[in-house]
Coordinates of C-alpha atoms in Angstrom, one line a residue:
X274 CA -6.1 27.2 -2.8
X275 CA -7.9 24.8 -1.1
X276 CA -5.7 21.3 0.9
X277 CA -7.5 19.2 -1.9
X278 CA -6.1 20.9 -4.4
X279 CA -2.8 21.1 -3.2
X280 CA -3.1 17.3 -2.5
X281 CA -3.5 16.3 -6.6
X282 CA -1.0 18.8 -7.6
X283 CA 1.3 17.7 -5.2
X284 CA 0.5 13.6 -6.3
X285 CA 0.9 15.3 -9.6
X286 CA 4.6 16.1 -9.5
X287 CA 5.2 13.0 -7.1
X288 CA 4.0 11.2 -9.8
X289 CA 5.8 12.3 -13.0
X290 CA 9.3 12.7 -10.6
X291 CA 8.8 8.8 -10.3
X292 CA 8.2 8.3 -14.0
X293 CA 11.4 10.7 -14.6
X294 CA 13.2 8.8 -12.2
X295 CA 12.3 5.4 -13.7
X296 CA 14.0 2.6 -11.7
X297 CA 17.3 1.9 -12.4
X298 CA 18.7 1.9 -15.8
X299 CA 17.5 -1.1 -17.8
X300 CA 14.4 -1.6 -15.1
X301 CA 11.4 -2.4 -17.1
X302 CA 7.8 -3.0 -15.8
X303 CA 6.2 -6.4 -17.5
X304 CA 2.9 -4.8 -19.1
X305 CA -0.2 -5.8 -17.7
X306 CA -3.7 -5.9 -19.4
X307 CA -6.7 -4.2 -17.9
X308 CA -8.5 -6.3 -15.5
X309 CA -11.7 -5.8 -13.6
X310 CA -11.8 -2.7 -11.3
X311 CA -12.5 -4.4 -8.2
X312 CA -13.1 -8.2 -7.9
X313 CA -13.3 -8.8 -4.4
X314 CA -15.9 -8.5 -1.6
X315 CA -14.9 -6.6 1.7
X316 CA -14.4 -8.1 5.1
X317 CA -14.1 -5.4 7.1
X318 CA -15.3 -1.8 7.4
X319 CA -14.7 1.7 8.8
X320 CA -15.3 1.4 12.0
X321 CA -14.2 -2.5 12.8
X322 CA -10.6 -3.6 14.4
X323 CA -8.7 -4.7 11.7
X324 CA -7.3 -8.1 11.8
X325 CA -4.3 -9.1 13.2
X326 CA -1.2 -10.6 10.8
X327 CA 2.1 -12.1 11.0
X328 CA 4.7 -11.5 7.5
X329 CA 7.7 -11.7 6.9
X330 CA 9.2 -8.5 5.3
X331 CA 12.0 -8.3 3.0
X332 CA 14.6 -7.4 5.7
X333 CA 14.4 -11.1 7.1
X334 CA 11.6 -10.2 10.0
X335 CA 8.3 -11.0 10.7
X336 CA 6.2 -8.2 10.9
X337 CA 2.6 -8.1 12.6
X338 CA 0.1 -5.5 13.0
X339 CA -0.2 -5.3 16.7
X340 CA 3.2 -4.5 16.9
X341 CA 2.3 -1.0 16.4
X342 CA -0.7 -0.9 18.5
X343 CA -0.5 1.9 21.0
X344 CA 2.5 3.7 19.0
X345 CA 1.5 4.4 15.4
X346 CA -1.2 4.9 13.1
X347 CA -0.8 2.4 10.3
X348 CA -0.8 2.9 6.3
X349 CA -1.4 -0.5 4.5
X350 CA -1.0 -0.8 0.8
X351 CA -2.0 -4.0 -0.8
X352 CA -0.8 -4.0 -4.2
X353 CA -1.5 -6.4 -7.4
X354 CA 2.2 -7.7 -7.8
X355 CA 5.3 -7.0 -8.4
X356 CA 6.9 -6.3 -12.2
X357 CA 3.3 -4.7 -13.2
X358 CA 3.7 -0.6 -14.2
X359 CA 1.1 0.6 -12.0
X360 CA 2.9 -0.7 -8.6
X361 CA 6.2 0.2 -10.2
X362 CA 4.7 3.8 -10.3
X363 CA 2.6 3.6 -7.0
X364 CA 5.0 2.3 -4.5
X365 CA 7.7 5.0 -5.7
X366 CA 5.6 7.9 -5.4
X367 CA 5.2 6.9 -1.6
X368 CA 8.8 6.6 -1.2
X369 CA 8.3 10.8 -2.3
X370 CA 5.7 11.0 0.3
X371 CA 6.7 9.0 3.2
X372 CA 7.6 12.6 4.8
X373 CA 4.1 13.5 4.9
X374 CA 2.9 9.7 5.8
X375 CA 5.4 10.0 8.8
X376 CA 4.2 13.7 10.1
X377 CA 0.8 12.0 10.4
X378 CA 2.4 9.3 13.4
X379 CA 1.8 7.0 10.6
X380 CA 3.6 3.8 9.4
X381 CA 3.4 2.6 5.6
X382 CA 3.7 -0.9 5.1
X383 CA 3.0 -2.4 1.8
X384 CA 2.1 -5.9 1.5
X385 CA 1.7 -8.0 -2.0
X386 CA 1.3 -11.5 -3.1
X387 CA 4.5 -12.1 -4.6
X388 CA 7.3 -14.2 -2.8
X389 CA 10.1 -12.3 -0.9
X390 CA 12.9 -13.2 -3.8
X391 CA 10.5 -11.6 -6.4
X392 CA 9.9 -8.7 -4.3
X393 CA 13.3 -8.3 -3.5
X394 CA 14.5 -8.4 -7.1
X395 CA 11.6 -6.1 -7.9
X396 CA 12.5 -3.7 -5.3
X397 CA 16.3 -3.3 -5.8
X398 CA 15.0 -2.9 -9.9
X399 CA 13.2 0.1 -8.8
X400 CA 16.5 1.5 -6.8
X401 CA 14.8 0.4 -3.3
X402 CA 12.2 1.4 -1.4
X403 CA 12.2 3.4 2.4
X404 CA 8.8 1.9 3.9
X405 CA 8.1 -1.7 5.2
X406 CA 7.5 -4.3 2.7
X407 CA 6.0 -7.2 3.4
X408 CA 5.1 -10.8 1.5
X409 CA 1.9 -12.4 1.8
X410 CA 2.9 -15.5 -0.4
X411 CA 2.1 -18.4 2.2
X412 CA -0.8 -19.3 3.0
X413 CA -1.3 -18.0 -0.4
X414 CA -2.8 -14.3 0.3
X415 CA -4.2 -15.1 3.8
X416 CA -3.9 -11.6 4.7
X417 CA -5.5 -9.6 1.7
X418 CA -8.2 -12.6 2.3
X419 CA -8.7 -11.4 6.0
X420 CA -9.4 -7.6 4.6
X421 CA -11.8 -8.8 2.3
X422 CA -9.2 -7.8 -0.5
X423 CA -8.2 -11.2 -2.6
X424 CA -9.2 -11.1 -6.1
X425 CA -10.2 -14.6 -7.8
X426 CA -6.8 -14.4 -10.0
X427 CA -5.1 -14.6 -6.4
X428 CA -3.5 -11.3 -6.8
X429 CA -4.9 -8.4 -4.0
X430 CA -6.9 -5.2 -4.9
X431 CA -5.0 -1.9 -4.9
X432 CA -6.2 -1.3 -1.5
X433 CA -5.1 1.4 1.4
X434 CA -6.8 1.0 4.8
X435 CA -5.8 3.6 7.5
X436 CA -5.7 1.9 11.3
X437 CA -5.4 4.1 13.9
X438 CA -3.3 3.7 17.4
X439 CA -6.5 1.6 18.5
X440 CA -5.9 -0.7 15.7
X441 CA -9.3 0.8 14.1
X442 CA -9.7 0.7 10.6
X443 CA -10.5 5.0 9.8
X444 CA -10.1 4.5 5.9
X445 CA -10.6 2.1 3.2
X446 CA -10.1 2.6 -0.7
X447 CA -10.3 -0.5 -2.7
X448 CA -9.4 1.0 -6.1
X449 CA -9.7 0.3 -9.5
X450 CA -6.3 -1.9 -10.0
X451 CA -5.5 -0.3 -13.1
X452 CA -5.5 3.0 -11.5
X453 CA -3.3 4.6 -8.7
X454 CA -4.7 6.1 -5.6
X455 CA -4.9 9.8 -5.2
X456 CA -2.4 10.5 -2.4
X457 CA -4.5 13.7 -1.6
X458 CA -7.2 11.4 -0.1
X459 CA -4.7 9.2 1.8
X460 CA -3.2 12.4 3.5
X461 CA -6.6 13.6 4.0
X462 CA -8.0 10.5 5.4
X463 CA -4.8 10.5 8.2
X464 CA -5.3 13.9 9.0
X465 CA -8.7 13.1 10.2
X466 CA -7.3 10.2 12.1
X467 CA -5.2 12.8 14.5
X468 CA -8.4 15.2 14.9

């Protein structure tokens, strides 16, 4: 059986053990209509050094990107917003997988729109999350602007870029927002990073 294969099986049960799991009792994602696939233009691609940021994450600290230059590769996940079903599923399912993120010297951080309260509120809802979240509220979406990935509505793309030790972006998937991302071709994509 081939490692693609393998991949969307595995994103398969990942998947439906996060919509098994559900949140905490009572947690309930606001529905959200379909919207435009994409409705952004990039900023940056394969092959560029990503741009540098500055967040503060839900645990009180400002994050930046360099801080990881030298040390890790880097996962980022820009997400719509918070409350929505897709991102309640998505962000879960890479709680499941941060094993396999990790074994690739990588570090998931996922960044949204929303303010830190909502995210936080969000977050517990869901029964917490193990990965680095971080809020880019204010300047309203200056990062996901940076990348190329801020949608007229102000919310991001569902986005992943993979940025190597270098701080080289390897990997970009700007995907349809109503969709999640096959975590077969993230895995792939940081497997070629360590080649």
């Amino acid at each position: 059986m081939n490692r693609l294969i393998i991949f969307s099986i595995l994103s398969l049960v990942l998947f439906a053990a996060v919509a098994v799991a559900g949140g905490k009792p009572g947690f309930e994602p606001v529905p959200a209509p379909h919207l435009a696939p994409n409705d952004s233009v990039l900023k940056v691609n394969v092959g560029d050094t990503a741009p540098d940021f500055a967040l503060p994450s839900v645990k009180g600290e400002i994050v930046r990107l360099s801080d990881f230059k030298g040390r890790k590769n880097v996962v980022i996940s820009f997400v719509p917003a918070a409350w929505t079903p897709v991102c309640s599923d998505q962000w879960p399912g890479y709680n499941l997988a941060l094993e396999m993120i990790k074994a690739q010297d990588a570090e998931l951080i996922g960044i949204s729109v929303d303010n830190l309260p909502s995210q936080i509120s969000w977050i517990n809802a869901m029964g917490g999350l193990d990965f680095t979240v971080l809020s880019d509220f204010w300047p309203h979406g200056a990062t996901a602007s940076q990348f190329g990935v801020l949608r007229h509505d102000g919310m991001a793309e569902r986005a992943l870029f993979v940025i190597d030790k270098q701080g080289v972006i390897r990997f970009i998937d700007v995907h349809d927002i109503n969709k999640r991302p096959d975590l077969g071709a993230l895995i792939g994509a940081l497997e070629k990073v360590n080649q």
